[in-house]
XYZ file of C-alpha atoms in Angstrom:
434
model
C 185.552 74.572 17.170
C 185.458 76.488 13.854
C 182.249 77.738 12.433
C 182.188 80.134 9.901
C 180.045 82.064 8.752
C 182.489 84.701 7.025
C 182.739 88.860 7.005
C 180.358 90.527 5.003
C 181.519 93.414 2.237
C 178.661 95.524 0.070
C 178.242 97.348 -3.060
C 179.411 93.539 -5.046
C 176.706 93.627 -8.389
C 173.914 94.481 -9.192
C 170.422 92.785 -10.479
C 167.349 94.620 -11.934
C 163.277 93.342 -11.796
C 163.918 90.735 -14.736
C 166.599 88.923 -12.974
C 165.265 84.936 -12.847
C 167.646 83.774 -9.842
C 168.035 79.700 -9.253
C 169.078 78.230 -6.522
C 171.836 76.233 -5.955
C 170.845 72.573 -5.871
C 172.710 72.458 -2.954
C 171.057 75.095 -0.403
C 169.294 73.806 2.688
C 167.692 75.151 5.519
C 167.669 74.279 9.562
C 165.777 76.795 12.817
C 168.456 78.748 14.580
C 165.697 80.243 16.691
C 162.189 81.285 16.299
C 163.089 83.927 14.111
C 166.151 82.506 12.551
C 167.288 81.015 10.246
C 170.428 79.043 9.028
C 171.435 78.688 5.226
C 173.442 75.510 4.496
C 175.710 76.004 1.416
C 177.358 73.054 0.505
C 179.952 72.334 -1.972
C 183.490 72.961 -2.610
C 183.732 75.756 -0.383
C 180.575 75.198 2.300
C 178.889 78.459 4.044
C 176.403 78.720 6.141
C 174.557 82.422 6.588
C 172.163 83.222 9.327
C 168.666 85.136 7.709
C 165.314 86.173 9.035
C 161.955 84.568 8.202
C 161.351 87.503 6.033
C 164.445 86.128 3.902
C 163.332 83.090 3.970
C 159.901 83.714 2.452
C 161.279 85.544 -0.800
C 164.095 82.392 -0.569
C 161.274 80.077 -0.727
C 159.877 81.847 -3.777
C 162.690 81.638 -5.722
C 161.687 78.454 -8.023
C 164.432 79.504 -11.150
C 161.182 80.302 -13.398
C 160.217 83.491 -12.229
C 161.579 87.222 -12.212
C 162.088 89.192 -8.816
C 158.801 91.469 -10.506
C 156.791 87.965 -9.751
C 158.802 87.198 -7.100
C 157.785 90.073 -5.402
C 153.517 89.872 -6.331
C 154.049 86.659 -4.393
C 155.520 87.724 -1.953
C 153.088 90.239 -1.058
C 150.012 88.083 -1.561
C 151.376 85.572 0.829
C 152.531 87.538 3.339
C 149.777 89.563 3.158
C 152.748 92.619 2.405
C 153.203 95.763 0.146
C 156.139 95.763 -0.641
C 156.836 97.760 -4.164
C 158.950 95.462 -6.874
C 161.916 98.048 -6.008
C 162.035 97.547 -2.488
C 162.230 93.607 -3.265
C 165.121 94.282 -6.119
C 166.647 96.516 -2.995
C 166.927 93.295 -0.750
C 168.279 91.231 -3.229
C 171.219 92.899 -4.444
C 171.501 94.546 -0.874
C 171.218 91.693 1.702
C 170.848 88.371 -0.727
C 173.459 88.949 -3.607
C 177.062 87.944 -2.795
C 176.661 84.577 -0.947
C 176.964 81.922 -3.686
C 173.191 81.371 -3.090
C 172.404 81.049 -6.783
C 173.774 79.248 -9.433
C 174.640 82.426 -11.091
C 176.157 84.409 -8.294
C 179.601 85.383 -7.065
C 181.409 84.561 -3.173
C 182.437 88.166 -2.807
C 180.776 89.167 -0.088
C 182.216 86.247 1.877
C 185.719 86.857 3.944
C 185.903 84.811 6.348
C 188.340 85.710 9.832
C 189.311 84.600 12.896
C 190.580 87.925 14.423
C 191.073 86.158 17.888
C 193.331 82.980 16.244
C 196.664 83.963 15.538
C 199.205 81.611 13.856
C 196.724 78.468 13.506
C 197.745 75.274 12.097
C 196.637 72.377 11.409
C 197.186 69.063 13.323
C 195.179 66.559 11.932
C 193.965 66.546 8.721
C 189.909 66.427 8.189
C 189.864 63.198 6.489
C 191.901 61.826 9.505
C 189.456 63.469 12.154
C 186.583 61.768 10.614
C 188.121 58.027 10.576
C 188.884 58.282 14.762
C 185.754 59.851 15.559
C 183.912 56.336 15.068
C 185.471 55.337 18.527
C 184.186 58.200 20.917
C 180.669 58.335 18.651
C 178.917 55.335 21.075
C 179.742 57.689 24.445
C 177.540 60.363 22.426
C 174.018 58.332 22.437
C 171.711 60.297 24.706
C 171.930 58.188 27.424
C 175.121 57.379 27.881
C 176.421 61.009 27.331
C 173.477 61.738 30.214
C 174.796 59.025 32.832
C 178.549 59.607 32.390
C 178.318 63.089 32.523
C 176.638 63.390 35.450
C 178.401 60.454 37.026
C 181.641 62.325 36.242
C 180.720 65.791 37.781
C 179.373 64.100 41.151
C 182.739 61.716 41.340
C 185.035 64.924 40.540
C 182.972 67.011 42.758
C 182.900 64.522 46.027
C 186.753 63.264 45.504
C 187.674 67.460 45.555
C 185.740 68.292 47.868
C 186.383 65.627 50.686
C 190.221 65.121 49.267
C 192.477 68.425 47.621
C 193.206 71.242 49.627
C 194.395 73.848 47.052
C 197.536 75.039 49.460
C 199.092 72.076 49.303
C 198.379 71.020 45.266
C 200.496 74.211 44.910
C 203.132 74.326 47.522
C 203.675 70.768 47.727
C 204.066 70.081 43.909
C 207.567 69.208 42.451
C 208.614 67.683 39.581
C 207.279 64.334 38.662
C 203.144 66.439 39.452
C 204.035 68.730 37.088
C 205.820 65.652 34.581
C 201.991 63.890 34.615
C 200.186 67.046 34.408
C 201.625 68.070 31.534
C 201.155 64.944 29.635
C 197.799 64.096 31.007
C 196.723 67.266 30.158
C 197.655 67.758 26.639
C 196.342 64.413 26.217
C 192.997 65.164 27.462
C 193.337 68.644 25.399
C 193.231 66.831 21.859
C 190.868 64.515 23.211
C 189.056 67.502 24.432
C 188.760 68.109 20.390
C 188.104 64.852 18.982
C 185.269 65.078 21.677
C 183.861 68.434 19.756
C 183.934 66.609 16.533
C 182.770 62.781 17.382
C 179.491 64.493 18.674
C 179.258 67.294 15.493
C 179.285 63.559 13.316
C 177.438 61.772 15.718
C 174.363 64.288 14.344
C 175.030 64.071 11.446
C 177.352 67.028 10.461
C 180.854 67.124 9.021
C 183.873 67.821 11.316
C 186.877 69.523 10.116
C 190.797 69.737 11.036
C 191.950 69.565 14.391
C 195.018 72.286 15.012
C 196.564 74.504 17.024
C 197.239 78.255 17.590
C 197.144 81.400 19.608
C 194.570 83.230 21.644
C 195.667 86.305 23.140
C 198.575 84.827 22.820
C 197.630 82.001 24.636
C 198.629 78.895 23.123
C 195.451 76.367 22.136
C 193.854 73.685 20.335
C 191.283 74.408 18.256
C 188.721 71.735 16.373
C 186.900 73.065 13.145
C 182.980 72.013 13.396
C 181.626 74.998 10.813
C 178.820 72.449 10.152
C 177.845 72.625 13.275
C 175.822 75.310 12.250
C 172.839 73.389 10.606
C 171.947 71.420 13.713
C 169.252 72.217 16.090
C 169.743 73.707 19.652
C 170.217 71.244 21.460
C 172.592 69.434 19.618
C 174.771 72.756 18.720
C 174.696 72.229 22.589
C 176.074 68.778 23.070
C 178.717 69.924 20.924
C 180.116 72.690 22.691
C 180.066 70.270 26.348
C 181.457 67.439 23.668
C 185.370 68.022 25.132
C 184.379 68.944 28.489
C 182.772 65.760 28.361
C 185.948 63.772 27.533
C 188.097 65.410 29.498
C 185.272 64.837 32.734
C 185.579 61.359 31.474
C 189.508 61.790 31.786
C 189.423 63.277 35.309
C 187.432 60.812 36.415
C 189.727 57.379 35.592
C 192.226 60.203 37.138
C 190.235 59.718 40.505
C 189.581 56.110 40.409
C 193.117 55.584 39.226
C 193.704 57.751 43.108
C 191.220 55.423 45.254
C 192.520 52.003 43.703
C 196.409 53.172 44.181
C 195.520 55.616 47.156
C 198.796 57.784 45.197
C 197.962 61.214 45.078
C 199.605 62.525 42.335
C 196.832 61.033 40.788
C 194.050 63.006 41.703
C 196.376 65.867 41.662
C 196.806 65.999 38.611
C 192.759 65.295 37.766
C 192.115 68.444 39.850
C 194.282 70.811 37.679
C 192.645 68.913 35.040
C 189.868 70.413 36.241
C 190.825 73.556 37.134
C 191.204 74.419 33.457
C 188.374 73.213 32.353
C 186.518 76.013 34.857
C 188.421 78.225 32.658
C 186.976 76.818 29.727
C 184.048 77.526 30.608
C 184.485 81.297 31.485
C 181.320 82.842 29.126
C 183.457 86.403 28.710
C 186.193 84.623 26.397
C 185.534 82.657 23.181
C 186.156 79.052 24.723
C 183.263 76.557 25.286
C 181.157 78.374 27.434
C 181.080 81.625 25.172
C 179.710 78.975 22.498
C 177.114 77.352 25.064
C 175.504 80.126 26.296
C 175.179 81.695 23.022
C 173.353 78.863 21.738
C 171.752 78.474 24.861
C 170.175 81.681 23.985
C 169.790 81.096 20.240
C 171.695 84.579 20.096
C 174.927 84.186 17.291
C 177.820 86.825 17.334
C 177.409 87.374 21.228
C 180.170 89.332 21.900
C 179.829 92.238 18.334
C 175.567 92.073 19.411
C 176.535 92.392 22.985
C 178.932 95.445 22.251
C 176.570 97.454 19.741
C 173.497 96.985 22.647
C 176.012 98.486 24.708
C 177.062 101.354 22.458
C 172.710 102.187 21.543
C 172.297 101.785 26.146
C 175.018 104.867 26.194
C 173.493 106.459 23.696
C 169.924 106.804 25.298
C 171.523 107.876 27.884
C 173.891 110.954 26.407
C 169.994 111.759 24.255
C 171.562 110.822 21.047
C 169.482 107.785 20.819
C 166.314 108.924 22.822
C 163.885 105.918 20.441
C 165.637 103.207 21.007
C 163.563 100.923 24.037
C 164.891 97.331 25.077
C 163.210 94.468 24.873
C 164.013 91.103 27.226
C 166.834 90.264 24.631
C 168.863 93.731 24.540
C 168.716 93.677 28.054
C 170.399 90.217 28.395
C 172.799 91.917 25.361
C 173.479 95.235 27.713
C 174.020 93.249 30.914
C 176.667 90.555 29.253
C 177.937 93.750 28.105
C 178.555 95.740 30.624
C 179.258 92.485 32.349
C 182.312 92.085 30.020
C 183.456 95.858 30.433
C 183.464 96.046 34.098
C 185.061 92.857 35.274
C 187.509 93.638 32.192
C 187.833 97.455 34.468
C 187.802 96.280 37.396
C 190.683 93.576 36.842
C 192.834 97.221 35.399
C 191.921 99.581 38.249
C 192.872 95.822 41.043
C 196.013 95.628 39.115
C 197.112 100.068 39.194
C 195.900 100.621 42.927
C 196.973 97.188 44.658
C 199.212 95.483 42.373
C 200.960 99.060 41.204
C 204.435 97.314 41.640
C 203.942 94.761 39.872
C 203.274 96.677 36.817
C 206.180 98.913 37.048
C 208.489 96.749 38.003
C 207.412 93.830 35.707
C 209.486 94.840 32.710
C 212.697 94.712 34.511
C 211.769 90.937 36.719
C 210.907 89.442 33.101
C 214.350 90.993 31.960
C 216.097 89.285 35.348
C 214.118 86.620 34.982
C 214.607 85.224 30.730
C 218.614 86.201 32.104
C 218.862 83.447 34.877
C 216.925 80.974 32.792
C 219.744 81.712 29.878
C 222.585 82.215 31.778
C 222.846 80.858 34.930
C 220.850 77.996 34.141
C 223.347 76.003 37.483
C 221.170 78.454 39.702
C 217.865 77.001 38.619
C 215.498 75.204 40.929
C 211.495 73.620 40.859
C 210.827 76.279 43.695
C 212.704 79.476 41.654
C 210.959 78.361 38.422
C 207.334 78.100 40.122
C 207.127 81.364 42.015
C 208.645 83.533 39.459
C 206.202 82.004 37.548
C 203.169 82.829 39.458
C 204.521 86.029 39.884
C 204.569 87.168 36.278
C 202.025 85.869 35.552
C 199.164 88.400 36.686
C 201.223 91.933 35.648
C 201.888 90.247 32.040
C 198.091 89.369 31.630
C 197.576 93.129 32.615
C 199.962 93.941 30.025
C 198.306 91.428 27.315
C 195.200 93.326 27.703
C 196.479 96.668 27.434
C 198.394 95.680 23.846
C 195.739 94.143 22.576
C 193.086 97.312 23.492
C 195.573 99.562 22.045
C 195.803 97.175 18.430
C 191.350 96.964 18.753
C 191.544 100.888 18.751
C 194.397 101.189 16.623
C 192.289 99.148 13.975
C 189.368 101.353 14.535
C 190.347 104.006 14.019
C 192.170 103.035 10.779
C 189.209 101.130 9.481
C 186.778 104.674 9.810
C 189.659 107.131 8.782
C 189.771 104.414 5.678
C 186.485 104.612 5.216
C 185.754 100.795 5.177
C 181.921 99.216 5.269
C 182.200 96.102 6.782
C 179.224 93.899 8.256
C 180.143 90.962 10.676
C 178.224 87.668 10.954
C 179.080 85.503 13.588
C 183.288 84.380 12.510
C 184.946 81.150 12.939
C 183.784 79.212 15.901
C 186.656 77.950 17.743
C 187.435 75.027 20.555
C 190.000 76.627 22.309
C 192.096 74.773 24.912
C 195.178 75.428 26.362
């Protein structure tokens, strides 16, 4: 699920107190939280920007006839403030200009970068997506949504608890189960993205492309629902849940097939798809769980803000930043950031202490696996393939995390040395399903 607001660059253009700003006709506002608003700029290049209540109060005074000097006077009267004209001019130059808000403004401060999604391409163009979503919109009517979501969760929980043995599913998995799982799962993944798009269209926002890319080297589908930023909190949450919701319906249909036919294959496939949904609600990666938590708490840039808060916390602990006094919001961000870092560190320590051999010999075992896969095809069995992939998965994840951290730290050092000054806002919002 993509929601763009962009990476923003400063020092673009300047204005003085005689400048008369004129808002674009396509500007509109939606309240994001108690003190934040989403400014929607529609047109050929739609943009969503988050602004605070002070900035909105300034923009509300823009009527196309007053210059910045008069706006400063009116702002001080309406807000009971005492800002100088130079202060207001500075705010316009540094914080408002360069985003295409005004008729004579450019968009040089906006540069969208989906750094966590690589090699992406479009599978279903937006105009086709919007022709298909009306088929799913009835499922997102409030009563229907609540009933089907609750019924699906109860049906699946009861079915898995009473009829599924996890170890048996793994050990008895064969070619037939794998084939059915791959086919049905990828169909459900596509429906997952249509679920986000349909929920987006249900509330009057406009869905975009559905595509494919790579997240942490994992192949994923994504749906562009950038326009969801204009929606209210509860509506955004439905969009966040939209993909999981449709997949739960698919899982429930498979469970019902099991009860009708008595064939365990259907229930096992349903269980395996449900397991992937557990990964999808992980709030520490940019899957649906991340966006659900972000919208639930009305905190954009959740990952970036939590890391910034962790930095301020350690700054205070070391005596560098003694003035920092965290509130409830900062304490949550600190907890989230520390948990995110802690999970990664705990995984690395576990691998080094208890699975050192799997890390040390991973390149050799990977080479042997690929060699047998390519040159000794006659010796390959399904059980060998299943066991080999299971043995390689965890050490491969370790190397992925290690390499990713090296790349991230290298980029940070490069930006520091090159004096690249970037002010980040929430990047594209992705519903990732692999």
